[in-house]
Amino acid sequence: MIRRLRALLADARIKLLSLVVIFASMVPRTRAASRKTGVHGQRRAVLIGAYGNGNFGDDVIGHAIVRVLQDNGFAVQVAARMPTVKHLEASLQVPVVYVGGGLSSLYRTWRLAQGSEVAILGGGGLLEGKRDDQGVHRLVLEYMAKLLVCRLRTDRVLIHGIGISPDLYSSRIVSAAIRVGLRTVDCISVRDEASVLIANEIRSVRRDCTLVEDPATPFLRELAGPIVQDESALGVVLLDRGRWPHFKPSDAAAEDKRATVLRELADKLIIKTRHGKHIVLFSFHWSDPPIVDDLLKAFVRLGGDPDHVTIRPYVEDGTLSVFADLMRCGTIMSMRFHPALAALVAGSRVEIIGNLQKLQDLERNAGTSLSGTWTYPSAYNDPQEFLTRSLTADRQDDSLITRTG
């Protein structure tokens, strides 16, 4: 009975969020398109995304986008979905405001946007995920709703460097709401080809979206510049996808599948150590330490030598240092996108594990085992140039959009 009630409440919240997105899309902008300024006469911008949730991949996107905004004269505020903002604020050196999730977060985001010229939904798989998962439905609606309530107060609303599920979602009202919302946004860039196809199909009545390198790419290139690699080091990055979103033990079938994945990976790592590799287990999210420990247990149980393994502990303020440590490894095996991207940028050999949409696109463009001077294909545009053009162009100026097939 309680489970049924929770399901009904979740469904009601999803429908209400869908209506908010549709309503916010339909309401015309009422404020004048005047330049709003913050401290020292700077123009102001608000950045929305998966910030404050202890994910170093999301945080490095924030670093990259904030830098472009500051280079264009904007004072930036970041709207964080989760409350762990202290270390992120110190790292970004801009205000990071916890707005939370759910319906109440929309009002807090709307207030945060007051006086801002532009709002950006920026970076990551913000509109992608399992198409029949209610948690995914709630999150994609929430992100879109936050951006569109900002539309009521700002001159421009942009989406930059995200992923969009190519088949959208199993709920018709969720898909309809996202379609309406995407048509309302002034400019869109996405970071993978599957997202381009769906975005162009949705926005065909207006203009195409732009395919860009992940927004963090130029920032990661700079970070990789002075790094000297250790060819004997093999970095491993995990993702406890089977326990998402609460990261607690799931049903028996899911736990068996998780154990099988870890056992197979442990077997591979044992072989790697016998060929002279030293394993470094990284955590890029607060949920990673338990699965790192479980992998190490499987490794030892199958006969691996723990002296050949180092665990790089999770530290809340470790965004830049953990990426630097990862890029020092000559070889990387990754279930997460940004560690794989960082390793490719650094010239490490990379083995991509898993079937996430963003990883599949990276694998398609780069192959399953990569090394050397990897770069994005020429079809991908520079994310910094796209964002700069989008910030400076008039809303009606179609010339800022680079059309891609």
Coordinates of C-alpha atoms in Angstrom, one line a residue:
M1 CA 0.0 0.0 0.0
I2 CA 2.8 2.4 1.0
R3 CA 4.7 1.5 -2.2
R4 CA 1.6 2.2 -4.3
L5 CA 1.1 5.5 -2.6
R6 CA 4.7 6.6 -3.3
A7 CA 4.3 5.6 -7.0
L8 CA 1.1 7.7 -7.3
L9 CA 2.8 10.7 -5.6
A10 CA 5.8 10.4 -7.9
D11 CA 3.5 10.3 -11.0
A12 CA 1.7 13.3 -9.7
R13 CA 4.9 15.3 -9.3
I14 CA 6.0 14.3 -12.8
K15 CA 2.7 15.5 -14.3
L16 CA 2.9 18.8 -12.4
L17 CA 6.5 19.4 -13.5
S18 CA 5.4 18.7 -17.1
L19 CA 2.7 21.3 -16.8
V20 CA 5.2 23.8 -15.4
V21 CA 7.5 23.3 -18.3
I22 CA 4.7 23.7 -20.8
F23 CA 3.3 26.8 -19.1
A24 CA 6.7 28.4 -18.8
S25 CA 7.3 27.8 -22.5
M26 CA 4.1 29.5 -23.4
V27 CA 4.3 32.6 -21.3
P28 CA 5.8 35.4 -23.3
R29 CA 8.8 37.3 -22.0
T30 CA 7.6 40.4 -20.3
R31 CA 10.8 42.2 -19.2
A32 CA 12.7 44.5 -21.4
A33 CA 15.8 43.2 -23.0
S34 CA 18.1 45.5 -21.0
R35 CA 21.6 44.8 -19.8
K36 CA 21.6 43.9 -16.2
T37 CA 24.8 44.4 -14.2
G38 CA 26.2 43.0 -11.0
V39 CA 29.3 44.0 -9.0
H40 CA 31.6 46.5 -10.6
G41 CA 29.2 46.9 -13.5
Q42 CA 29.5 43.4 -14.8
R43 CA 26.7 41.7 -16.7
R44 CA 25.2 38.8 -14.8
A45 CA 24.6 35.1 -15.7
V46 CA 23.2 32.1 -13.9
L47 CA 24.4 28.6 -14.6
I48 CA 22.1 25.6 -14.0
G49 CA 23.2 22.0 -13.9
A50 CA 24.1 19.0 -11.8
Y51 CA 26.3 21.0 -9.5
G52 CA 26.9 20.4 -5.8
N53 CA 26.3 16.6 -6.0
G54 CA 29.9 15.6 -5.5
N55 CA 30.5 14.5 -9.1
F56 CA 33.9 15.7 -10.3
G57 CA 32.8 15.3 -14.0
D58 CA 30.0 17.8 -13.5
D59 CA 32.2 20.1 -11.6
V60 CA 34.9 20.3 -14.3
I61 CA 32.2 21.3 -16.7
G62 CA 31.3 24.1 -14.3
H63 CA 34.9 25.3 -14.3
A64 CA 35.0 25.4 -18.1
I65 CA 31.7 27.3 -18.5
V66 CA 32.3 29.7 -15.7
R67 CA 35.7 30.6 -17.3
V68 CA 34.1 31.4 -20.7
L69 CA 31.4 33.5 -19.0
Q70 CA 34.0 35.5 -17.0
D71 CA 36.1 36.0 -20.2
N72 CA 33.0 37.6 -21.7
G73 CA 32.6 40.0 -18.8
F74 CA 29.9 38.1 -16.9
A75 CA 29.5 37.8 -13.1
V76 CA 28.3 34.3 -12.6
Q77 CA 26.1 32.6 -10.0
V78 CA 25.8 28.8 -10.1
A79 CA 22.5 27.1 -9.1
A80 CA 23.3 23.8 -7.3
R81 CA 20.9 21.0 -7.1
M82 CA 22.5 19.3 -4.1
P83 CA 23.8 20.9 -0.9
T84 CA 27.5 20.1 -1.0
V85 CA 28.5 23.6 -2.3
K86 CA 31.2 24.8 0.0
H87 CA 34.1 23.2 -1.7
L88 CA 32.7 23.8 -5.1
E89 CA 32.3 27.5 -4.4
A90 CA 35.9 27.7 -3.2
S91 CA 37.1 25.9 -6.3
L92 CA 35.0 27.9 -8.8
Q93 CA 35.5 31.2 -6.9
V94 CA 32.0 32.3 -7.8
P95 CA 28.8 32.1 -5.7
V96 CA 27.3 28.7 -5.7
V97 CA 23.7 28.7 -4.4
Y98 CA 21.9 25.6 -3.2
V99 CA 18.4 25.7 -4.9
G100 CA 17.6 22.0 -4.4
G101 CA 15.3 19.9 -6.4
G102 CA 11.5 19.5 -6.9
L103 CA 8.9 22.2 -7.4
S104 CA 10.2 24.4 -4.6
S105 CA 13.6 24.7 -6.4
L106 CA 11.9 26.5 -9.3
Y107 CA 11.0 29.5 -7.1
R108 CA 14.5 29.6 -5.7
T109 CA 16.0 29.4 -9.2
W110 CA 13.6 32.2 -10.4
R111 CA 14.7 34.4 -7.6
L112 CA 18.4 33.7 -8.3
A113 CA 17.9 34.8 -11.9
Q114 CA 16.7 38.2 -10.9
G115 CA 18.9 40.8 -12.6
S116 CA 20.6 38.3 -14.9
E117 CA 21.0 38.8 -18.6
V118 CA 21.4 35.1 -19.5
A119 CA 20.6 31.7 -18.0
I120 CA 22.4 28.6 -19.1
L121 CA 21.6 24.9 -18.6
G122 CA 25.1 23.7 -18.9
G123 CA 27.0 20.5 -19.4
G124 CA 26.4 16.8 -18.9
G125 CA 23.8 14.2 -19.6
L126 CA 21.1 16.5 -18.2
L127 CA 18.3 15.4 -20.6
E128 CA 19.3 11.7 -21.1
G129 CA 18.9 8.5 -19.1
K130 CA 16.7 5.4 -19.0
R131 CA 13.6 6.3 -20.9
D132 CA 11.2 4.4 -18.6
D133 CA 12.7 5.5 -15.3
Q134 CA 10.6 7.9 -13.2
G135 CA 13.8 9.3 -11.6
V136 CA 15.0 10.3 -15.0
H137 CA 11.7 11.8 -15.9
R138 CA 11.7 13.9 -12.8
L139 CA 15.2 15.1 -13.3
V140 CA 14.9 16.1 -17.0
L141 CA 11.7 18.0 -16.3
E142 CA 13.3 19.7 -13.3
Y143 CA 16.3 20.9 -15.3
M144 CA 14.1 22.2 -18.1
A145 CA 11.7 23.9 -15.8
K146 CA 14.5 25.7 -13.9
L147 CA 15.8 27.0 -17.2
L148 CA 12.4 28.1 -18.4
V149 CA 11.4 29.9 -15.2
C150 CA 14.6 31.9 -15.7
R151 CA 13.3 32.7 -19.2
L152 CA 10.7 34.8 -17.6
R153 CA 13.4 37.1 -16.1
T154 CA 16.4 37.0 -18.5
D155 CA 17.1 38.2 -22.1
R156 CA 18.4 34.8 -23.2
V157 CA 18.2 31.1 -22.2
L158 CA 20.8 28.7 -23.6
I159 CA 21.5 25.0 -23.4
H160 CA 25.1 24.1 -23.8
G161 CA 27.0 20.9 -24.2
I162 CA 24.4 18.4 -22.9
G163 CA 23.1 15.0 -23.9
I164 CA 19.4 14.3 -24.9
S165 CA 17.9 10.8 -25.0
P166 CA 17.4 10.0 -28.7
D167 CA 14.0 8.3 -28.1
L168 CA 13.0 10.7 -25.4
Y169 CA 11.0 9.1 -22.6
S170 CA 8.3 6.5 -22.1
S171 CA 5.9 9.0 -20.6
R172 CA 4.1 10.9 -23.4
I173 CA 3.6 14.0 -21.2
V174 CA 7.3 14.1 -20.3
S175 CA 8.3 13.8 -23.9
A176 CA 5.8 16.5 -24.9
A177 CA 7.0 18.9 -22.2
I178 CA 10.7 18.5 -23.2
R179 CA 9.8 19.0 -26.9
V180 CA 7.9 22.2 -26.1
G181 CA 10.7 23.4 -23.9
L182 CA 13.5 22.8 -26.4
R183 CA 11.6 24.8 -29.0
T184 CA 11.5 27.7 -26.7
V185 CA 15.3 27.9 -25.9
D186 CA 17.3 30.5 -27.9
C187 CA 20.4 28.4 -28.7
I188 CA 21.3 24.8 -28.1
S189 CA 24.5 22.9 -28.4
V190 CA 24.9 19.1 -27.7
R191 CA 27.9 16.9 -27.2
D192 CA 27.0 13.8 -29.1
E193 CA 25.6 12.9 -32.5
A194 CA 22.5 11.0 -31.2
S195 CA 21.5 14.2 -29.3
V196 CA 21.9 16.3 -32.5
L197 CA 19.5 14.1 -34.4
I198 CA 16.7 14.4 -31.8
A199 CA 17.3 18.1 -31.1
N200 CA 17.2 18.9 -34.9
E201 CA 14.0 16.9 -35.3
I202 CA 12.3 18.7 -32.4
R203 CA 13.5 22.2 -33.4
S204 CA 13.1 21.8 -37.1
V205 CA 10.5 24.6 -37.2
R206 CA 13.1 27.1 -35.8
R207 CA 16.8 26.3 -36.2
D208 CA 19.3 23.4 -35.8
C209 CA 21.3 22.8 -32.8
T210 CA 25.1 22.8 -32.8
L211 CA 27.3 19.7 -32.2
V212 CA 30.2 20.7 -29.9
E213 CA 33.0 19.1 -28.1
D214 CA 32.2 18.5 -24.4
P215 CA 32.4 22.0 -22.7
A216 CA 35.2 20.7 -20.4
T217 CA 37.5 19.7 -23.3
P218 CA 39.5 23.0 -23.6
F219 CA 39.9 23.2 -19.9
L220 CA 41.1 19.6 -19.7
R221 CA 43.6 20.3 -22.5
E222 CA 45.1 23.1 -20.4
L223 CA 45.2 20.8 -17.3
A224 CA 46.9 18.1 -19.2
G225 CA 49.6 20.3 -20.7
P226 CA 52.4 20.0 -18.0
I227 CA 51.6 16.4 -16.9
V228 CA 54.2 13.7 -17.2
Q229 CA 52.7 10.2 -17.5
D230 CA 53.7 7.0 -15.7
E231 CA 53.4 4.2 -18.3
S232 CA 53.2 1.6 -15.5
A233 CA 50.1 3.1 -13.9
L234 CA 46.6 1.8 -14.9
G235 CA 43.8 4.1 -13.7
V236 CA 40.4 2.5 -13.1
V237 CA 37.2 4.6 -12.8
L238 CA 33.9 2.9 -11.8
L239 CA 30.2 3.9 -11.9
D240 CA 27.8 2.1 -9.6
R241 CA 25.0 2.3 -12.1
G242 CA 23.1 -0.7 -10.8
R243 CA 22.5 1.1 -7.5
W244 CA 21.5 4.5 -9.0
P245 CA 20.0 6.8 -7.8
H246 CA 20.2 6.0 -4.0
F247 CA 23.4 3.9 -4.2
K248 CA 22.1 1.3 -1.8
P249 CA 22.0 -2.5 -2.4
S250 CA 19.3 -3.3 -4.9
D251 CA 17.3 -6.4 -5.6
A252 CA 19.1 -9.8 -5.9
A253 CA 19.2 -9.9 -9.7
A254 CA 20.8 -6.4 -9.9
E255 CA 23.3 -7.3 -7.2
D256 CA 24.2 -10.5 -9.0
K257 CA 24.8 -8.6 -12.2
R258 CA 26.9 -6.0 -10.4
A259 CA 29.0 -8.8 -8.8
T260 CA 29.5 -10.4 -12.2
V261 CA 30.7 -7.1 -13.7
L262 CA 33.2 -6.6 -10.8
R263 CA 34.4 -10.2 -11.0
E264 CA 35.1 -9.9 -14.8
L265 CA 36.9 -6.6 -14.3
A266 CA 39.0 -8.0 -11.4
D267 CA 40.1 -10.9 -13.7
K268 CA 41.3 -8.4 -16.3
L269 CA 43.1 -6.3 -13.7
I270 CA 44.9 -9.4 -12.3
I271 CA 46.2 -10.1 -15.8
K272 CA 47.3 -6.5 -16.2
T273 CA 49.3 -6.6 -12.9
R274 CA 51.1 -9.8 -14.2
H275 CA 52.2 -7.7 -17.2
G276 CA 53.8 -5.0 -14.9
K277 CA 50.9 -2.6 -14.4
H278 CA 50.1 -0.9 -11.0
I279 CA 46.4 -0.4 -10.5
V280 CA 45.1 3.0 -9.3
L281 CA 41.4 2.9 -8.3
F282 CA 39.8 6.4 -8.5
S283 CA 36.6 7.8 -7.1
F284 CA 34.9 10.6 -9.2
H285 CA 31.6 10.7 -7.2
W286 CA 30.7 10.4 -3.5
S287 CA 29.0 7.1 -4.3
D288 CA 32.2 5.5 -5.7
P289 CA 34.1 4.3 -2.6
P290 CA 31.9 1.3 -1.9
I291 CA 32.2 -0.1 -5.4
V292 CA 35.9 0.6 -5.4
D293 CA 36.2 -1.5 -2.2
D294 CA 34.0 -4.2 -3.7
L295 CA 36.3 -4.4 -6.7
L296 CA 39.4 -4.6 -4.6
K297 CA 37.8 -7.5 -2.5
A298 CA 37.0 -9.3 -5.8
F299 CA 40.5 -8.7 -7.0
V300 CA 42.0 -10.2 -3.8
R301 CA 39.5 -13.1 -3.7
L302 CA 40.5 -14.1 -7.2
G303 CA 44.2 -14.2 -6.4
G304 CA 45.3 -10.6 -7.1
D305 CA 48.1 -9.1 -5.0
P306 CA 46.8 -6.0 -3.1
D307 CA 50.4 -4.5 -3.1
H308 CA 49.8 -3.9 -6.8
V309 CA 46.8 -1.7 -6.1
T310 CA 46.5 1.9 -4.8
I311 CA 43.1 3.5 -3.8
R312 CA 42.9 7.2 -4.6
P313 CA 40.5 8.4 -1.8
Y314 CA 37.5 10.6 -2.5
V315 CA 38.0 14.2 -1.4
E316 CA 35.2 16.7 -1.7
D317 CA 37.4 19.5 -3.0
G318 CA 39.5 17.3 -5.2
T319 CA 38.1 18.1 -8.7
L320 CA 41.2 19.4 -10.3
S321 CA 43.7 17.3 -8.4
V322 CA 41.9 14.0 -9.2
F323 CA 41.8 14.8 -12.9
A324 CA 45.5 15.7 -12.8
D325 CA 46.3 12.4 -11.0
L326 CA 44.2 10.4 -13.5
M327 CA 45.9 12.0 -16.5
R328 CA 49.3 10.9 -15.1
C329 CA 48.3 7.3 -15.7
G330 CA 49.6 5.8 -19.0
T331 CA 46.4 3.7 -19.3
I332 CA 42.8 4.2 -18.2
M333 CA 39.8 1.9 -18.0
S334 CA 36.6 4.0 -17.4
M335 CA 32.9 3.6 -16.9
R336 CA 32.5 7.4 -16.6
F337 CA 32.6 9.9 -19.5
H338 CA 34.8 12.8 -18.2
P339 CA 37.6 10.6 -16.9
A340 CA 37.7 8.9 -20.3
L341 CA 37.7 12.2 -22.1
A342 CA 40.4 13.6 -19.8
A343 CA 42.6 10.5 -20.5
L344 CA 42.2 10.8 -24.2
V345 CA 43.0 14.5 -24.1
A346 CA 46.2 13.6 -22.1
G347 CA 47.2 11.0 -24.7
S348 CA 46.7 8.0 -22.4
R349 CA 45.6 4.6 -23.7
V350 CA 41.9 4.3 -22.9
E351 CA 39.5 1.3 -22.6
I352 CA 35.9 2.4 -22.3
I353 CA 33.7 0.1 -20.2
G354 CA 29.9 0.2 -20.4
N355 CA 27.1 1.4 -22.7
L356 CA 26.2 4.9 -21.6
Q357 CA 25.1 7.0 -24.6
K358 CA 27.9 9.5 -24.1
L359 CA 30.5 6.8 -23.8
Q360 CA 29.2 5.0 -26.9
D361 CA 29.5 8.3 -28.9
L362 CA 33.1 8.8 -27.6
E363 CA 33.9 5.1 -28.4
R364 CA 32.4 5.5 -31.9
N365 CA 34.6 8.5 -32.6
A366 CA 37.7 7.1 -31.1
G367 CA 37.6 3.3 -30.9
T368 CA 37.7 1.0 -27.9
S369 CA 41.4 1.1 -27.2
L370 CA 43.0 4.4 -28.0
S371 CA 46.3 6.2 -27.6
G372 CA 48.4 9.0 -28.9
T373 CA 47.1 12.3 -30.4
W374 CA 43.4 11.8 -30.2
T375 CA 41.2 14.7 -31.2
Y376 CA 37.5 15.2 -31.8
P377 CA 36.3 14.7 -35.4
S378 CA 36.0 17.9 -37.5
A379 CA 32.2 17.8 -37.2
Y380 CA 32.5 18.9 -33.6
N381 CA 32.6 22.6 -33.0
D382 CA 34.6 24.5 -30.4
P383 CA 32.4 24.8 -27.3
Q384 CA 34.1 28.1 -26.2
E385 CA 33.4 29.7 -29.5
F386 CA 29.8 28.5 -29.6
L387 CA 29.1 29.9 -26.1
T388 CA 30.8 33.2 -26.8
R389 CA 28.8 33.7 -30.0
S390 CA 25.6 32.7 -28.2
L391 CA 26.2 35.3 -25.5
T392 CA 26.9 38.1 -27.9
A393 CA 24.3 37.5 -30.6
D394 CA 20.9 38.9 -30.8
R395 CA 18.1 36.4 -30.1
Q396 CA 16.8 36.7 -33.6
D397 CA 20.3 36.3 -35.2
D398 CA 20.3 32.9 -36.9
S399 CA 23.9 33.3 -38.1
L400 CA 25.4 32.3 -34.8
I401 CA 24.2 28.7 -35.3
T402 CA 26.6 26.4 -37.2
R403 CA 24.4 23.8 -38.9
T404 CA 25.5 20.2 -38.6
G405 CA 24.2 17.1 -40.3

